[in-house]
PDB file of N, CA and C in Angstrom:
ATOM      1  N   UNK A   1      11.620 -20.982 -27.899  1.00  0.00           N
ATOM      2  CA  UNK A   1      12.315 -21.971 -27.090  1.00  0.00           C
ATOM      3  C   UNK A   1      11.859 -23.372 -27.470  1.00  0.00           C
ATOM      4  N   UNK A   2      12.799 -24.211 -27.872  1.00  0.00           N
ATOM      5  CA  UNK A   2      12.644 -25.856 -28.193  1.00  0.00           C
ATOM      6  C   UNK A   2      11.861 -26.112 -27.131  1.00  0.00           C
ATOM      7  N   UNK A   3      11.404 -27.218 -27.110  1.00  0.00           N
ATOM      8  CA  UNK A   3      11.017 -28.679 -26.412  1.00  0.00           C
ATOM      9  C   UNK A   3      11.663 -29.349 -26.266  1.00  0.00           C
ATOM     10  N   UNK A   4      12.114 -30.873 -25.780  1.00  0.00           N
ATOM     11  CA  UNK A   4      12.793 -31.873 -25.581  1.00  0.00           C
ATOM     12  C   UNK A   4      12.464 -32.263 -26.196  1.00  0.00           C
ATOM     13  N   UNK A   5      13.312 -33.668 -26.324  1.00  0.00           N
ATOM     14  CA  UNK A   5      12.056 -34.619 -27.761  1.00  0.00           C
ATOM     15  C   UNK A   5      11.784 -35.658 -26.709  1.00  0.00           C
ATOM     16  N   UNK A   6      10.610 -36.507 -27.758  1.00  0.00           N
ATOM     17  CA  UNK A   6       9.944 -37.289 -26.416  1.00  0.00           C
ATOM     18  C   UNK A   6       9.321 -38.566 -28.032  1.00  0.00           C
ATOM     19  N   UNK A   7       9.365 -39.553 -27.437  1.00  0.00           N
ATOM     20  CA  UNK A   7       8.332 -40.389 -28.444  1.00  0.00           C
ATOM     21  C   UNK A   7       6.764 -40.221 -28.278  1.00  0.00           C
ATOM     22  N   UNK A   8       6.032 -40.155 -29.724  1.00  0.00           N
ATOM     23  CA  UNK A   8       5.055 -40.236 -29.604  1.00  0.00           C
ATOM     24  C   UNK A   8       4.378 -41.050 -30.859  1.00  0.00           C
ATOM     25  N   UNK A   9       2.592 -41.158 -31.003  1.00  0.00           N
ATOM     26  CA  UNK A   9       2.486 -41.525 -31.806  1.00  0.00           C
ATOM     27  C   UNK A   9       1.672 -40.339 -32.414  1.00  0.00           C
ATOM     28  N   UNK A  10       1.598 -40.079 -33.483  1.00  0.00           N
ATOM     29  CA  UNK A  10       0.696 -38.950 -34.662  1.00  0.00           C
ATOM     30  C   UNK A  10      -0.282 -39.724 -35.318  1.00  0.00           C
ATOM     31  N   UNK A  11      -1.519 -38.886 -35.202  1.00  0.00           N
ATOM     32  CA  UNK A  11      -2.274 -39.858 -36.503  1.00  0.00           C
ATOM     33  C   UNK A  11      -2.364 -38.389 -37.183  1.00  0.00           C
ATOM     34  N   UNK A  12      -2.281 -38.758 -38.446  1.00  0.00           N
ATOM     35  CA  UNK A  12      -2.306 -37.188 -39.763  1.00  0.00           C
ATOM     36  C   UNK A  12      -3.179 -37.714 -40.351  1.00  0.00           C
ATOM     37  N   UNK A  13      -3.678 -36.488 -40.669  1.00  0.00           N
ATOM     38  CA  UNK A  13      -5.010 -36.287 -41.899  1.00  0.00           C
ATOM     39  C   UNK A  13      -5.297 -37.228 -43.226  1.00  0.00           C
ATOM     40  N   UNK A  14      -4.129 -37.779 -43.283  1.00  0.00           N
ATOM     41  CA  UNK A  14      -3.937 -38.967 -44.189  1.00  0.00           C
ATOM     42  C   UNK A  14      -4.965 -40.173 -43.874  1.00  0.00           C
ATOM     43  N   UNK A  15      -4.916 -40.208 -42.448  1.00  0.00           N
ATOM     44  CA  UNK A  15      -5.450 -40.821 -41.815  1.00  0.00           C
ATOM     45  C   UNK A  15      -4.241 -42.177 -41.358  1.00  0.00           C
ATOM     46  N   UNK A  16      -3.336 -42.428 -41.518  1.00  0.00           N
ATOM     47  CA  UNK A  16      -1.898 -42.627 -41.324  1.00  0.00           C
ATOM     48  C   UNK A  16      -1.575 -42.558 -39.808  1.00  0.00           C
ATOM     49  N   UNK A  17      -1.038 -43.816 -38.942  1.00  0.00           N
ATOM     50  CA  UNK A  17      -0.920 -43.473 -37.644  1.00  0.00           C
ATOM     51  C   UNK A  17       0.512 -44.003 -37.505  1.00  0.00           C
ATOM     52  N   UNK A  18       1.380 -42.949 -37.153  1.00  0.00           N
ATOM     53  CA  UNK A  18       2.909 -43.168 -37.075  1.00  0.00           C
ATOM     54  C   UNK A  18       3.864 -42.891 -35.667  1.00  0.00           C
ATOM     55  N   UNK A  19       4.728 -43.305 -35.689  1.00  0.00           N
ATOM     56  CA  UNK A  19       5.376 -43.741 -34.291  1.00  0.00           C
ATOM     57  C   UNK A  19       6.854 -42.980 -34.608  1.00  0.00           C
ATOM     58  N   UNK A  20       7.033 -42.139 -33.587  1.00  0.00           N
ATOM     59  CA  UNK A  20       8.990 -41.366 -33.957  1.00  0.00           C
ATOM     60  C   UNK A  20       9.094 -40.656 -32.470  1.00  0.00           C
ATOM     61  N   UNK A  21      10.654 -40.317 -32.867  1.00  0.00           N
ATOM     62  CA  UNK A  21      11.016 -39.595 -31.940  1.00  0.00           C
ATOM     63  C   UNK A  21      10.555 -38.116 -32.053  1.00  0.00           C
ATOM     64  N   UNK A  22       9.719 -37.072 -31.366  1.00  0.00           N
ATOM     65  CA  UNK A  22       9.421 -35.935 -31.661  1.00  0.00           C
ATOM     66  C   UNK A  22      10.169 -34.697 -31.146  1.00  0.00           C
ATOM     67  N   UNK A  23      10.971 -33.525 -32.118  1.00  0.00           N
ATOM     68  CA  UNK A  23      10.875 -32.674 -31.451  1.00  0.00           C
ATOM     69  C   UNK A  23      10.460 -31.323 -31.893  1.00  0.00           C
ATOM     70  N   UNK A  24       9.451 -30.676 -31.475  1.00  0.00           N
ATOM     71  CA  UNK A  24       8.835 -29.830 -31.856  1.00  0.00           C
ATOM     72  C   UNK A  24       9.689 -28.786 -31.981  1.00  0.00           C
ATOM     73  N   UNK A  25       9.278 -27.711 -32.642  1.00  0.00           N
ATOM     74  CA  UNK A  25      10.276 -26.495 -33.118  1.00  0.00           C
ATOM     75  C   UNK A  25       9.672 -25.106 -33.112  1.00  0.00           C
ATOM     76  N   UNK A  26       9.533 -24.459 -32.469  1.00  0.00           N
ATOM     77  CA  UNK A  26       8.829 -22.927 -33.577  1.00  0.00           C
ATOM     78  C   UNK A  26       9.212 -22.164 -34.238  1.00  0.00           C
ATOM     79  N   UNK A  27       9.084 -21.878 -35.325  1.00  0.00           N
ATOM     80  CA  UNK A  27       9.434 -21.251 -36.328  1.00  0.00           C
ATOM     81  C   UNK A  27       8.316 -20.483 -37.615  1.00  0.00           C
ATOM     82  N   UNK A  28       8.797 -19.343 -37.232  1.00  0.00           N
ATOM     83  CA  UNK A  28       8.173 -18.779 -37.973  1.00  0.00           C
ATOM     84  C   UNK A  28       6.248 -18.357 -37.327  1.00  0.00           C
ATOM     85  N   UNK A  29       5.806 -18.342 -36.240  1.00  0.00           N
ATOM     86  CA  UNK A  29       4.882 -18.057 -35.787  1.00  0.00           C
ATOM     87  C   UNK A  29       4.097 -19.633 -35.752  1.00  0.00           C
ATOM     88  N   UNK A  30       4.442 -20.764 -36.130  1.00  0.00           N
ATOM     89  CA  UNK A  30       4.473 -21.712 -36.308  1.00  0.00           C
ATOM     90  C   UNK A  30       4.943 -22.890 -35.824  1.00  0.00           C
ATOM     91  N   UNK A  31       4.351 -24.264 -35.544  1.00  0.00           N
ATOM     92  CA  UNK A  31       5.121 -25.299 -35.328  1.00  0.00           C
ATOM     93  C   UNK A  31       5.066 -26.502 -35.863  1.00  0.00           C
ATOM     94  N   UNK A  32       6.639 -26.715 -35.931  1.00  0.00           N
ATOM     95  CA  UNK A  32       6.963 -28.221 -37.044  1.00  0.00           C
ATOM     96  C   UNK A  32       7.612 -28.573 -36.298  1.00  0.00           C
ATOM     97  N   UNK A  33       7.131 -29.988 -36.343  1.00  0.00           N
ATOM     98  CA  UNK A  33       7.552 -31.541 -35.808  1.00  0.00           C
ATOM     99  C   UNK A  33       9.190 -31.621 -36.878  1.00  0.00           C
ATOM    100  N   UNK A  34       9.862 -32.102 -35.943  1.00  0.00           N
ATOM    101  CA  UNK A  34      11.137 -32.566 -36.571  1.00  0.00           C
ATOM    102  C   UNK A  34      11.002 -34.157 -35.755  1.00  0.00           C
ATOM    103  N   UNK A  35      11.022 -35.547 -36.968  1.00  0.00           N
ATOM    104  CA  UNK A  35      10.259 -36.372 -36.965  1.00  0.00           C
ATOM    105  C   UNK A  35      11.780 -37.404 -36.900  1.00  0.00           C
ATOM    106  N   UNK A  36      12.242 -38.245 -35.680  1.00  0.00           N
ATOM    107  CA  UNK A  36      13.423 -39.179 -35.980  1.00  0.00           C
ATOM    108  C   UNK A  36      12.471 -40.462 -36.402  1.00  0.00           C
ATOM    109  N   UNK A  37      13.290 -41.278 -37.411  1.00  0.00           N
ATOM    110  CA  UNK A  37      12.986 -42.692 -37.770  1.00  0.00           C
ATOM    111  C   UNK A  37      11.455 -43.148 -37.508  1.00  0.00           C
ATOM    112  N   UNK A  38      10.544 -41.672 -38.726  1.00  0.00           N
ATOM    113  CA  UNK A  38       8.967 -42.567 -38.261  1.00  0.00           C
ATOM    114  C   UNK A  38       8.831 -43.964 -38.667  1.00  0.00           C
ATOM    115  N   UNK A  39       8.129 -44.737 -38.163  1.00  0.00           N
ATOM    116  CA  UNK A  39       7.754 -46.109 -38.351  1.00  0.00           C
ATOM    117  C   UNK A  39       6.073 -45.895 -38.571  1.00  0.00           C
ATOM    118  N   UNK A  40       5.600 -47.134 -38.821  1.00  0.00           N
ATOM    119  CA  UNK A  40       4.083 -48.013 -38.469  1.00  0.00           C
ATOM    120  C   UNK A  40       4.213 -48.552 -38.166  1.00  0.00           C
ATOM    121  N   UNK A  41       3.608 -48.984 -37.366  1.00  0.00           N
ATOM    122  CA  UNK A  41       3.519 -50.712 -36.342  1.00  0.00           C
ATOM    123  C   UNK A  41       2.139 -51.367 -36.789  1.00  0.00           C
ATOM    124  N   UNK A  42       2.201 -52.979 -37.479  1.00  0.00           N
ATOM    125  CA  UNK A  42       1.422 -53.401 -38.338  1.00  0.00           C
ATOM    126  C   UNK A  42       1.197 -54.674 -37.213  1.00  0.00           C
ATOM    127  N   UNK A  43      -0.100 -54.950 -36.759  1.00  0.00           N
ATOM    128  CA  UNK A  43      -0.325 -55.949 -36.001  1.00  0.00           C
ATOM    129  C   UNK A  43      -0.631 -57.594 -37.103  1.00  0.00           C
ATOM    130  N   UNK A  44       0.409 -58.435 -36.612  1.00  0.00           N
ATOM    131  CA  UNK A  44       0.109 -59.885 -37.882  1.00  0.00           C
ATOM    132  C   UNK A  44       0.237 -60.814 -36.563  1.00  0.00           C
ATOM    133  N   UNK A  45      -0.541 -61.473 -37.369  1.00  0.00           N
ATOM    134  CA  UNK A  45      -0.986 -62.962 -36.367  1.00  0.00           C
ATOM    135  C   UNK A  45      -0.119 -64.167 -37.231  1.00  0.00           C
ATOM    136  N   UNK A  46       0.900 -65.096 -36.423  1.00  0.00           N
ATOM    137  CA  UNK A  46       1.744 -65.552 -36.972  1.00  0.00           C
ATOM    138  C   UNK A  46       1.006 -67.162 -36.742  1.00  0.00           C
ATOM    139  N   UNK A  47       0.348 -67.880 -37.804  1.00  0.00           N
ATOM    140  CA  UNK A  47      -0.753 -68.640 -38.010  1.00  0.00           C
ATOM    141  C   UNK A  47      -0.360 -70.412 -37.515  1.00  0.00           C
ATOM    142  N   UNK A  48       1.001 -70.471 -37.858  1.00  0.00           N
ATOM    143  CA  UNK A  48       1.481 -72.122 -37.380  1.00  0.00           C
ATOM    144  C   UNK A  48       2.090 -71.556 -35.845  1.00  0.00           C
ATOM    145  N   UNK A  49       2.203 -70.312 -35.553  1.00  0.00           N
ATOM    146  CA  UNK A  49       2.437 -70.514 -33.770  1.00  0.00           C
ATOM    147  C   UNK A  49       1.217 -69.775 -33.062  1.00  0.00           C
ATOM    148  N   UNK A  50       0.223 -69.355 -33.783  1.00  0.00           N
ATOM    149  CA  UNK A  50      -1.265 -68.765 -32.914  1.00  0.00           C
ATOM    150  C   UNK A  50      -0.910 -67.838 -32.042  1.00  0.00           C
ATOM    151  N   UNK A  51      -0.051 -67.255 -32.650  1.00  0.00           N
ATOM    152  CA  UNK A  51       0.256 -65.806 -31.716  1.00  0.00           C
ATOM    153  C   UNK A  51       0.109 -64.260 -32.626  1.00  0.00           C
ATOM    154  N   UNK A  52      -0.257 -63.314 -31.951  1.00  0.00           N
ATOM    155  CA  UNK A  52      -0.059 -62.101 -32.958  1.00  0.00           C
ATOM    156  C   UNK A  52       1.059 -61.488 -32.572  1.00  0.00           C
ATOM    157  N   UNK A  53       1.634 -60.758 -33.560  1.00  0.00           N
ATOM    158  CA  UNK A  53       2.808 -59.895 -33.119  1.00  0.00           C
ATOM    159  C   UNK A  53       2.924 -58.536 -34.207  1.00  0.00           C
ATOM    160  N   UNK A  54       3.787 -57.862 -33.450  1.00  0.00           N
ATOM    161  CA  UNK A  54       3.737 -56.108 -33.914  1.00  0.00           C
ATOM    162  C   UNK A  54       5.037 -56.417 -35.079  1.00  0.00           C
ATOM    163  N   UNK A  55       4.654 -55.898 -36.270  1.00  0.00           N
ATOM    164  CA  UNK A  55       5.497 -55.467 -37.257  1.00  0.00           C
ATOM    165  C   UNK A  55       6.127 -53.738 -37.350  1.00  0.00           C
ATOM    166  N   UNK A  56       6.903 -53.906 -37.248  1.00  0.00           N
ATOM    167  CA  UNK A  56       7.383 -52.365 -38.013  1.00  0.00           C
ATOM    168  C   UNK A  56       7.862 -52.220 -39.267  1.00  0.00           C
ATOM    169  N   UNK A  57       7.335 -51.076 -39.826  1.00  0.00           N
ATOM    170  CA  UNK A  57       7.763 -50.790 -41.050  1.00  0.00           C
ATOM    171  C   UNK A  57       8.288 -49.455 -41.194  1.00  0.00           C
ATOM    172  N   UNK A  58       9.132 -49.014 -41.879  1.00  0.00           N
ATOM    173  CA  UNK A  58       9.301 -47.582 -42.189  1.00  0.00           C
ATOM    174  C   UNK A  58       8.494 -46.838 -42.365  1.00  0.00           C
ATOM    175  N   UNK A  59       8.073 -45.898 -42.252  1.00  0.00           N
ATOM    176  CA  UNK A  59       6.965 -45.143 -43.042  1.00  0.00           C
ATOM    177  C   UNK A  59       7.548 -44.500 -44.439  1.00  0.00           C
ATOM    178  N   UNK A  60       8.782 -43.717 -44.358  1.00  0.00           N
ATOM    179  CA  UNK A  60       8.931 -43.471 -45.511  1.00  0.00           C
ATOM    180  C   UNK A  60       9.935 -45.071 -46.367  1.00  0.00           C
ATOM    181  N   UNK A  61       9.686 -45.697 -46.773  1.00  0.00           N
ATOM    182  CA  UNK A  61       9.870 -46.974 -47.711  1.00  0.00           C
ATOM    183  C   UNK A  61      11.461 -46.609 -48.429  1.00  0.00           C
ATOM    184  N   UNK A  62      11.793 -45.526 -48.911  1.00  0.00           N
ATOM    185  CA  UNK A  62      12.357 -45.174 -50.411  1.00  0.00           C
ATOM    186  C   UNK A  62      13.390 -44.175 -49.763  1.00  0.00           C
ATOM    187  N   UNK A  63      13.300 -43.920 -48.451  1.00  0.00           N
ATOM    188  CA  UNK A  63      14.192 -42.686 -48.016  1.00  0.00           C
ATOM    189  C   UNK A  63      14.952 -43.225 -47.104  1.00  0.00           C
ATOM    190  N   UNK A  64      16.160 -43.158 -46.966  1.00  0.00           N
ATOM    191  CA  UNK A  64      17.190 -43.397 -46.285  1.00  0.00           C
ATOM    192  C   UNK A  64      17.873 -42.213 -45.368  1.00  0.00           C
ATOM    193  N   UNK A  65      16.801 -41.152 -45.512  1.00  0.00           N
ATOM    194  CA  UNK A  65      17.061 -40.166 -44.422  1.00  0.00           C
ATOM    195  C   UNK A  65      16.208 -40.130 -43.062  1.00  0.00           C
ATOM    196  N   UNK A  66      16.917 -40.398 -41.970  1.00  0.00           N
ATOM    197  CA  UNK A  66      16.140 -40.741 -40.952  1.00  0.00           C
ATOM    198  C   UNK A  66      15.373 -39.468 -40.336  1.00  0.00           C
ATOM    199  N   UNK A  67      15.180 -37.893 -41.184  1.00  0.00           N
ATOM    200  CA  UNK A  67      14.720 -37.151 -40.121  1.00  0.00           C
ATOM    201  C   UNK A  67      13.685 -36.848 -40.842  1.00  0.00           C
ATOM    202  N   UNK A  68      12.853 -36.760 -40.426  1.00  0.00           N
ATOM    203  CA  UNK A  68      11.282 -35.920 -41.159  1.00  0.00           C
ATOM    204  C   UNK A  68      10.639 -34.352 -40.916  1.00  0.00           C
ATOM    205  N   UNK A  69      11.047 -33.655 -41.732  1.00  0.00           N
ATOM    206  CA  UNK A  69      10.100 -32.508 -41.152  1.00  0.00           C
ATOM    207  C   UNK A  69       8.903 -32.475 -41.983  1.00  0.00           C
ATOM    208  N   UNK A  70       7.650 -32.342 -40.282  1.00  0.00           N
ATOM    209  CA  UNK A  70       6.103 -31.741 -40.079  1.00  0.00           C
ATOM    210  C   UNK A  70       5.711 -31.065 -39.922  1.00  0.00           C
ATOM    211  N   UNK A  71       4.483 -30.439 -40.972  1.00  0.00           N
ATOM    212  CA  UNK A  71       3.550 -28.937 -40.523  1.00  0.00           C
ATOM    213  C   UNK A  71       2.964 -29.960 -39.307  1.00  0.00           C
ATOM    214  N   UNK A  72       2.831 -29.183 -38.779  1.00  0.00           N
ATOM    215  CA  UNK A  72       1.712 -29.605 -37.259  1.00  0.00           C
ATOM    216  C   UNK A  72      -0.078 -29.515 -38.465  1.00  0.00           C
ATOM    217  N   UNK A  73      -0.270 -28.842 -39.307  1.00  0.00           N
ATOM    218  CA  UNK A  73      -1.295 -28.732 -39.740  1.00  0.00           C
ATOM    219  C   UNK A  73      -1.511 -30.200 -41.067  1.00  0.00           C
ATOM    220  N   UNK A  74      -0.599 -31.140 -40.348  1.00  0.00           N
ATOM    221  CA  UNK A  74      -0.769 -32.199 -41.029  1.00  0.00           C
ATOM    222  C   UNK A  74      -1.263 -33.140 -40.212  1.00  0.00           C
ATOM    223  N   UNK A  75      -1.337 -33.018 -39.021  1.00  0.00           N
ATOM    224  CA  UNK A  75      -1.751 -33.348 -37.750  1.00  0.00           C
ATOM    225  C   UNK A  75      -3.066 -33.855 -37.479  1.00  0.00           C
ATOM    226  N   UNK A  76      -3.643 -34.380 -36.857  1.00  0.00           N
ATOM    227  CA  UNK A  76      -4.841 -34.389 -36.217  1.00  0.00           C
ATOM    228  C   UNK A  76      -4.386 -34.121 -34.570  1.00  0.00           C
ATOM    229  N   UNK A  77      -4.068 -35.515 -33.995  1.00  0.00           N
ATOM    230  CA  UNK A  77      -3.712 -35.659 -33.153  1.00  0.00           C
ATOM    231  C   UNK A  77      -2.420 -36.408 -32.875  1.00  0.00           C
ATOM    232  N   UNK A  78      -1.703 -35.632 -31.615  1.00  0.00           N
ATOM    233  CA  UNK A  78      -0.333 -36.740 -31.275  1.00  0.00           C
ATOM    234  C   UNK A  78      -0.675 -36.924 -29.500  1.00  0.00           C
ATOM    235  N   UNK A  79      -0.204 -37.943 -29.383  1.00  0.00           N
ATOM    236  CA  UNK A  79       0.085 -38.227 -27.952  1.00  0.00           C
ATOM    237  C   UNK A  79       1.363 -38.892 -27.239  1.00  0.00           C
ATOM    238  N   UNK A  80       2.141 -38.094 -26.669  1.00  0.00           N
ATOM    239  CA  UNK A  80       3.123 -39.104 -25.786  1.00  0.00           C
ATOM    240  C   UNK A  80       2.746 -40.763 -25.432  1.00  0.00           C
ATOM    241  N   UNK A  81       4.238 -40.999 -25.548  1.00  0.00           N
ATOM    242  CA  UNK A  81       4.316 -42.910 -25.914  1.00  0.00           C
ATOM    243  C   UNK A  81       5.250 -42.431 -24.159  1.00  0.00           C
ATOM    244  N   UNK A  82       4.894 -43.708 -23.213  1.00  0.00           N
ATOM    245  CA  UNK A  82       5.453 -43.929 -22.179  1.00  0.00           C
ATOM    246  C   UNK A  82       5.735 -45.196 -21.635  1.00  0.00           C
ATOM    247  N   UNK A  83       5.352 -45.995 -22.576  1.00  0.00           N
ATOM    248  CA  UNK A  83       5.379 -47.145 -23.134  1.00  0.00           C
ATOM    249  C   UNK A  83       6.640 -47.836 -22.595  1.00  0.00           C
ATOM    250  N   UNK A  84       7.279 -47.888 -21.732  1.00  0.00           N
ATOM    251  CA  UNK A  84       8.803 -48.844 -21.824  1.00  0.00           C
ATOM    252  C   UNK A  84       9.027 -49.611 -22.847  1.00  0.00           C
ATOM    253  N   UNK A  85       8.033 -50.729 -22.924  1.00  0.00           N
ATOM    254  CA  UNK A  85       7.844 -51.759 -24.222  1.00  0.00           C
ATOM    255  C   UNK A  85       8.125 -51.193 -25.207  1.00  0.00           C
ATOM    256  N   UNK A  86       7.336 -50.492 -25.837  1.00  0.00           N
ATOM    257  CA  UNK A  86       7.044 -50.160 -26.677  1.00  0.00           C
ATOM    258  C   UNK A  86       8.283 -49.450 -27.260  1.00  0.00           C
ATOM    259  N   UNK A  87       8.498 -48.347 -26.897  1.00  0.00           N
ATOM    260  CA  UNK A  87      10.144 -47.735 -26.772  1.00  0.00           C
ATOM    261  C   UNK A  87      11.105 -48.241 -27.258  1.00  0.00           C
ATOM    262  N   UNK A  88      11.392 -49.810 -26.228  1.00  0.00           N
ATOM    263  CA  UNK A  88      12.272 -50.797 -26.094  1.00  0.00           C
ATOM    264  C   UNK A  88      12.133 -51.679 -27.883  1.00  0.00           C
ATOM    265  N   UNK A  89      11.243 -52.148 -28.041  1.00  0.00           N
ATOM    266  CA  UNK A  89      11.016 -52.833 -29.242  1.00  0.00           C
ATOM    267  C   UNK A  89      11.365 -51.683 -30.437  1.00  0.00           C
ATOM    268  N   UNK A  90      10.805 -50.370 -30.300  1.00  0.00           N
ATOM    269  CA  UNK A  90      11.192 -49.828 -31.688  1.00  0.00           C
ATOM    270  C   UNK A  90      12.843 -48.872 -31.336  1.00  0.00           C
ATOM    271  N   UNK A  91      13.561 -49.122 -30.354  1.00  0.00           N
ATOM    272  CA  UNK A  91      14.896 -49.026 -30.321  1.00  0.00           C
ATOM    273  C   UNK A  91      15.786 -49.792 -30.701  1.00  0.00           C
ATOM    274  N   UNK A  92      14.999 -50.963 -30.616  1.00  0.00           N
ATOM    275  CA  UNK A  92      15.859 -52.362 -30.857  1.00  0.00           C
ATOM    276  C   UNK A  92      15.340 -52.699 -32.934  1.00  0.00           C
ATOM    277  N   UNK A  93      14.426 -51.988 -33.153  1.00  0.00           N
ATOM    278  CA  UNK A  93      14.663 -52.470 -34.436  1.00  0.00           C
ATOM    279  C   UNK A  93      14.939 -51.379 -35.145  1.00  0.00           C
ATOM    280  N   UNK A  94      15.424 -49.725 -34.669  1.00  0.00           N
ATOM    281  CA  UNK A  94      16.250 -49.022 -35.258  1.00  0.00           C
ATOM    282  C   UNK A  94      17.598 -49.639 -35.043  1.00  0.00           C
ATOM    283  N   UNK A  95      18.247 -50.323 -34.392  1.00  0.00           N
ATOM    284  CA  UNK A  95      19.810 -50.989 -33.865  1.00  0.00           C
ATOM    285  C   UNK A  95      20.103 -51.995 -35.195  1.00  0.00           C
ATOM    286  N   UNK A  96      18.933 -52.647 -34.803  1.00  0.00           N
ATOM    287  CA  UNK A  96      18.831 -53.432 -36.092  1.00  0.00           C
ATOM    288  C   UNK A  96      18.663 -53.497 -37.633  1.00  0.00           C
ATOM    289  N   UNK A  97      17.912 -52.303 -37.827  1.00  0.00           N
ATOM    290  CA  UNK A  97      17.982 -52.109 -39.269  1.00  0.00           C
ATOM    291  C   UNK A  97      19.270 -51.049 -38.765  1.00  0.00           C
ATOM    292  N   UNK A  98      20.166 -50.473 -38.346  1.00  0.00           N
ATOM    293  CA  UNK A  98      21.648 -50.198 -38.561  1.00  0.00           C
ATOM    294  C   UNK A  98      22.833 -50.712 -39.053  1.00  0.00           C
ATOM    295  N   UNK A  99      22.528 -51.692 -38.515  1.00  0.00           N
ATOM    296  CA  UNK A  99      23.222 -53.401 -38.979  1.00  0.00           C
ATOM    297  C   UNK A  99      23.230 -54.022 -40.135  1.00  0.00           C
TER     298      UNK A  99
END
């Protein structure tokens, strides 16, 4: 039986800490993350207005396919995002890179 999907963030063994929509799957005695539009969120300090602000970037750079499938054994840890903000900002710059 599925899960819902829910946002979260993953940090993987890469050591790599990424931000998507998650929905877990089982298959095969097993479970893989089916991964919407992972991002990174890159903290930059914007120097002539003395403010910092959150960057997003794609995680995958070169792929224009928005879904990712994950071994969970790529994993360390994930945790639910409940974030309104947070949510809100990386909804608004999937809208935007649509555009």
């Amino acid at each position: 039986m599925d899960k819902e999907e829910f946002y979260a963030v993953l940090k993987l063994v890469s050591g790599e800490e990424i931000f998507a929509k998650v929905s877990p799957c089982e298959e095969e005695d097993k479970t893989i993350l089916i991964l919407d539009c992972p991002v990174m969120f890159e903290n930059i300090t914007i120097r002539h207005m003395g403010v910092s602000a959150v960057r997003i970037n794609p995680w995958l750079k070169m792929s224009d396919d928005p879904t990712v499938v994950m071994n969970m054994d790529k994993v360390i840890t994930m945790t639910e995002v409940h974030d309104k903000h947070l949510i809100k900002v990386y909804n608004r710059y999937l809208k935007e890179k649509d555009n």
